[in-house]
Structures are given as structure tokens and as C-alpha cells.
Amino acid sequence: MTKQKRVLVSKGIKPVGKYQHSYKWLWLWGCFSPITGNSFYWETPLVSNEIFEKFLEDFSQQNPKELKIVVIDNAGFHACKNITIPHNIKLIRIPPYAPELNPAEKIWQWMKAKVSMKLFKDVKTLQDKITEMVNQLNPELIKSITGYQIYTKSFFEYF
């Protein structure tokens, strides 16, 4: 579905844009460090507790000696009931309606801004665009997008 956003137009002019309304799903999973700029990213055709568990398992294998703090929201598949959470991952649940506390949400915002008001002929074309954006995400860009003071300041004061 076309991601719409506000646009500037002259007073009295109705903004016109192409719009595509169809439902085909591509789910993005990601962890992005505001401290180091490291990232871990997945695309899946659906979401579930089992996929979330596998995502965490694979993420735990990236620098397996490192403690990973993952900020999660209240999405149903983040329920974490009956799933195994790897020993080197700690989950922090943010309050409802507070996506600004999750560094990954800033990455999703950055990506959505690049695909807003654009039409894609199929999911594969959208996937190609997402892959292109993911390839642009170097550590410095990730830190600049996700570097909330609440995280960077707390981390450096703690350690």
C-alpha cells in the first residue's frame, strides 16, 4: 500500500498523488545500535512468536560474547511467552504508544520516508528498494539516525 505523507502545495490546491491499494506483506526485523552503529536485519513474509524466537537466536550469534539489549514494543508477537530468549540478550519493553523510545523505529521512519508516495509494481521491486536502503546503512549513518541522548548518554555514564 502506498505510504502517504504530507506535501506542500499552494493554498487552495488539493494535493494529487498516485495511490496503490493492495495488501501484500513484507515484514522487517532489525536491531540497530545507537552506540556502535552495528545492525542485524531480517525480512520475512509473516510474523509470529516462532519467527521472533528464531530472529533472537540468530541475532545472539552475531558477536556471541556481547550482551545485547533489545528494545521491544507491545506487538503481539513480542509477547515472549513460551519462547526461549538467548542468554546474551536482554529485552526491554517500552510503554505503549512510545515508539520514540525504540532506536529501530527511527530506522523504519528513515526507510518509510524513502518509499513514501512511491508505487511499486510488486513485492519484489519493494524488496529490492529495501535492500538498497539497508546497504546504505553504515555504522555512522545508523548512529546518526538512532543516537538518542537517552541511550548514548546513559551508556557512556554507566560504563
Short mmCIF file of C-alpha atoms in Angstrom, two decimals:
data_model
loop_
_atom_site.label_atom_id
_atom_site.label_comp_id
_atom_site.label_asym_id
_atom_site.label_seq_id
_atom_site.Cartn_x
_atom_site.Cartn_y
_atom_site.Cartn_z
CA MET A 1 0.00 0.00 0.00
CA THR A 2 1.36 3.44 -0.84
CA LYS A 3 2.78 5.13 2.24
CA GLN A 4 1.32 8.61 2.21
CA LYS A 5 2.80 11.71 3.79
CA ARG A 6 2.12 15.41 3.94
CA VAL A 7 3.21 17.50 0.97
CA LEU A 8 3.46 21.26 0.39
CA VAL A 9 1.09 22.82 -2.14
CA SER A 10 -0.24 26.30 -2.82
CA LYS A 11 -3.23 27.44 -0.77
CA GLY A 12 -6.48 26.19 -2.24
CA ILE A 13 -4.83 23.42 -4.28
CA LYS A 14 -5.66 19.83 -3.45
CA PRO A 15 -2.52 17.65 -3.41
CA VAL A 16 -2.64 14.91 -6.00
CA GLY A 17 -0.58 11.76 -5.90
CA LYS A 18 -0.71 8.25 -7.22
CA TYR A 19 -2.04 5.72 -4.76
CA GLN A 20 -1.86 1.96 -4.82
CA HIS A 21 -4.11 -0.03 -2.51
CA SER A 22 -3.24 -3.70 -2.26
CA TYR A 23 -2.20 -5.93 0.58
CA LYS A 24 0.97 -7.93 0.20
CA TRP A 25 3.13 -8.19 3.27
CA LEU A 26 6.84 -7.94 3.86
CA TRP A 27 7.92 -7.74 7.49
CA LEU A 28 11.16 -6.06 8.52
CA TRP A 29 13.00 -7.12 11.66
CA GLY A 30 16.01 -5.24 12.89
CA CYS A 31 18.29 -4.32 15.74
CA PHE A 32 20.38 -1.16 15.41
CA SER A 33 22.92 0.07 17.95
CA PRO A 34 22.96 3.80 18.65
CA ILE A 35 26.33 3.25 20.37
CA THR A 36 28.36 1.28 17.79
CA GLY A 37 26.22 1.57 14.67
CA ASN A 38 26.11 -2.23 14.35
CA SER A 39 22.98 -3.75 12.86
CA PHE A 40 21.19 -7.02 12.33
CA TYR A 41 18.34 -7.24 9.85
CA TRP A 42 15.78 -9.73 8.53
CA GLU A 43 12.90 -9.73 6.04
CA THR A 44 10.07 -12.26 6.39
CA PRO A 45 6.73 -12.80 4.65
CA LEU A 46 4.88 -13.05 8.00
CA VAL A 47 5.31 -12.58 11.75
CA SER A 48 4.92 -14.98 14.66
CA ASN A 49 6.38 -15.80 18.05
CA GLU A 50 8.37 -18.61 16.40
CA ILE A 51 9.93 -16.22 13.89
CA PHE A 52 10.71 -13.74 16.68
CA GLU A 53 12.41 -16.52 18.64
CA LYS A 54 14.49 -17.53 15.60
CA PHE A 55 15.39 -13.88 14.95
CA LEU A 56 16.67 -13.51 18.53
CA GLU A 57 18.55 -16.80 18.25
CA ASP A 58 20.32 -15.70 15.06
CA PHE A 59 20.97 -12.22 16.46
CA SER A 60 22.56 -13.75 19.56
CA GLN A 61 25.11 -15.47 17.30
CA GLN A 62 26.38 -12.13 15.97
CA ASN A 63 29.23 -11.37 18.40
CA PRO A 64 28.03 -14.12 20.77
CA LYS A 65 30.11 -12.87 23.75
CA GLU A 66 28.45 -9.47 23.61
CA LEU A 67 25.43 -8.63 25.82
CA LYS A 68 22.65 -7.38 23.57
CA ILE A 69 19.88 -5.13 24.86
CA VAL A 70 16.85 -5.23 22.58
CA VAL A 71 14.11 -2.62 22.96
CA ILE A 72 10.70 -4.08 22.06
CA ASP A 73 7.22 -2.66 21.88
CA ASN A 74 3.92 -4.30 22.75
CA ALA A 75 3.35 -6.07 19.42
CA GLY A 76 1.56 -9.38 19.85
CA PHE A 77 4.49 -11.42 18.54
CA HIS A 78 6.74 -9.74 21.14
CA ALA A 79 4.71 -11.43 23.90
CA CYS A 80 7.71 -13.69 24.64
CA LYS A 81 5.53 -16.38 26.19
CA ASN A 82 6.77 -19.89 25.58
CA ILE A 83 9.85 -18.78 23.68
CA THR A 84 13.49 -19.19 24.59
CA ILE A 85 15.43 -15.96 24.88
CA PRO A 86 19.18 -16.44 24.35
CA HIS A 87 21.37 -15.90 27.40
CA ASN A 88 23.20 -12.93 25.85
CA ILE A 89 20.02 -10.99 25.01
CA LYS A 90 18.02 -8.85 27.43
CA LEU A 91 14.67 -7.49 26.33
CA ILE A 92 13.44 -4.08 27.47
CA ARG A 93 9.75 -3.46 26.86
CA ILE A 94 8.80 0.16 26.22
CA PRO A 95 5.47 1.62 27.37
CA PRO A 96 2.51 1.56 24.97
CA TYR A 97 2.37 4.36 22.41
CA ALA A 98 6.02 5.34 22.92
CA PRO A 99 7.78 4.26 19.71
CA GLU A 100 10.16 7.20 20.06
CA LEU A 101 11.95 5.18 22.76
CA ASN A 102 12.90 2.44 20.30
CA PRO A 103 16.02 3.18 18.18
CA ALA A 104 14.81 0.80 15.44
CA GLU A 105 11.71 2.95 14.92
CA LYS A 106 13.93 5.80 13.70
CA ILE A 107 15.43 3.45 11.09
CA TRP A 108 11.94 2.41 9.98
CA GLN A 109 10.97 6.10 9.74
CA TRP A 110 14.06 6.80 7.62
CA MET A 111 13.17 3.90 5.31
CA LYS A 112 9.48 4.87 5.07
CA ALA A 113 10.46 8.42 4.09
CA LYS A 114 12.33 6.98 1.09
CA VAL A 115 9.36 4.91 -0.12
CA SER A 116 6.53 7.34 0.75
CA MET A 117 4.35 8.36 -2.17
CA LYS A 118 6.03 5.80 -4.46
CA LEU A 119 4.36 2.94 -6.31
CA PHE A 120 5.95 -0.50 -6.57
CA LYS A 121 4.71 -2.93 -9.20
CA ASP A 122 5.22 -5.92 -6.90
CA VAL A 123 6.71 -7.01 -3.58
CA LYS A 124 9.99 -8.00 -5.28
CA THR A 125 10.51 -4.42 -6.50
CA LEU A 126 9.82 -3.14 -2.98
CA GLN A 127 12.25 -5.73 -1.58
CA ASP A 128 14.92 -4.52 -3.99
CA LYS A 129 14.39 -0.93 -2.80
CA ILE A 130 14.59 -2.06 0.84
CA THR A 131 17.80 -4.00 0.14
CA GLU A 132 19.24 -0.86 -1.46
CA MET A 133 18.36 1.17 1.64
CA VAL A 134 19.76 -1.49 4.00
CA ASN A 135 23.03 -1.44 2.04
CA GLN A 136 23.25 2.32 2.67
CA LEU A 137 23.06 1.76 6.45
CA ASN A 138 26.67 2.04 7.52
CA PRO A 139 27.58 2.41 11.22
CA GLU A 140 27.92 6.20 11.08
CA LEU A 141 24.52 6.62 9.43
CA ILE A 142 22.91 4.22 11.93
CA LYS A 143 24.41 6.17 14.86
CA SER A 144 23.22 9.48 13.39
CA ILE A 145 19.67 8.17 12.93
CA THR A 146 19.31 6.24 16.21
CA GLY A 147 21.56 8.22 18.53
CA TYR A 148 19.00 9.21 21.14
CA GLN A 149 20.68 11.05 24.01
CA ILE A 150 18.78 8.89 26.48
CA TYR A 151 20.72 5.86 25.20
CA THR A 152 24.09 7.33 24.27
CA LYS A 153 24.40 9.44 27.43
CA SER A 154 23.20 6.62 29.72
CA PHE A 155 25.55 4.12 28.13
CA PHE A 156 28.63 6.30 28.46
CA GLU A 157 27.77 7.40 32.00
CA TYR A 158 27.18 3.78 33.08
CA PHE A 159 30.42 2.46 31.65
#
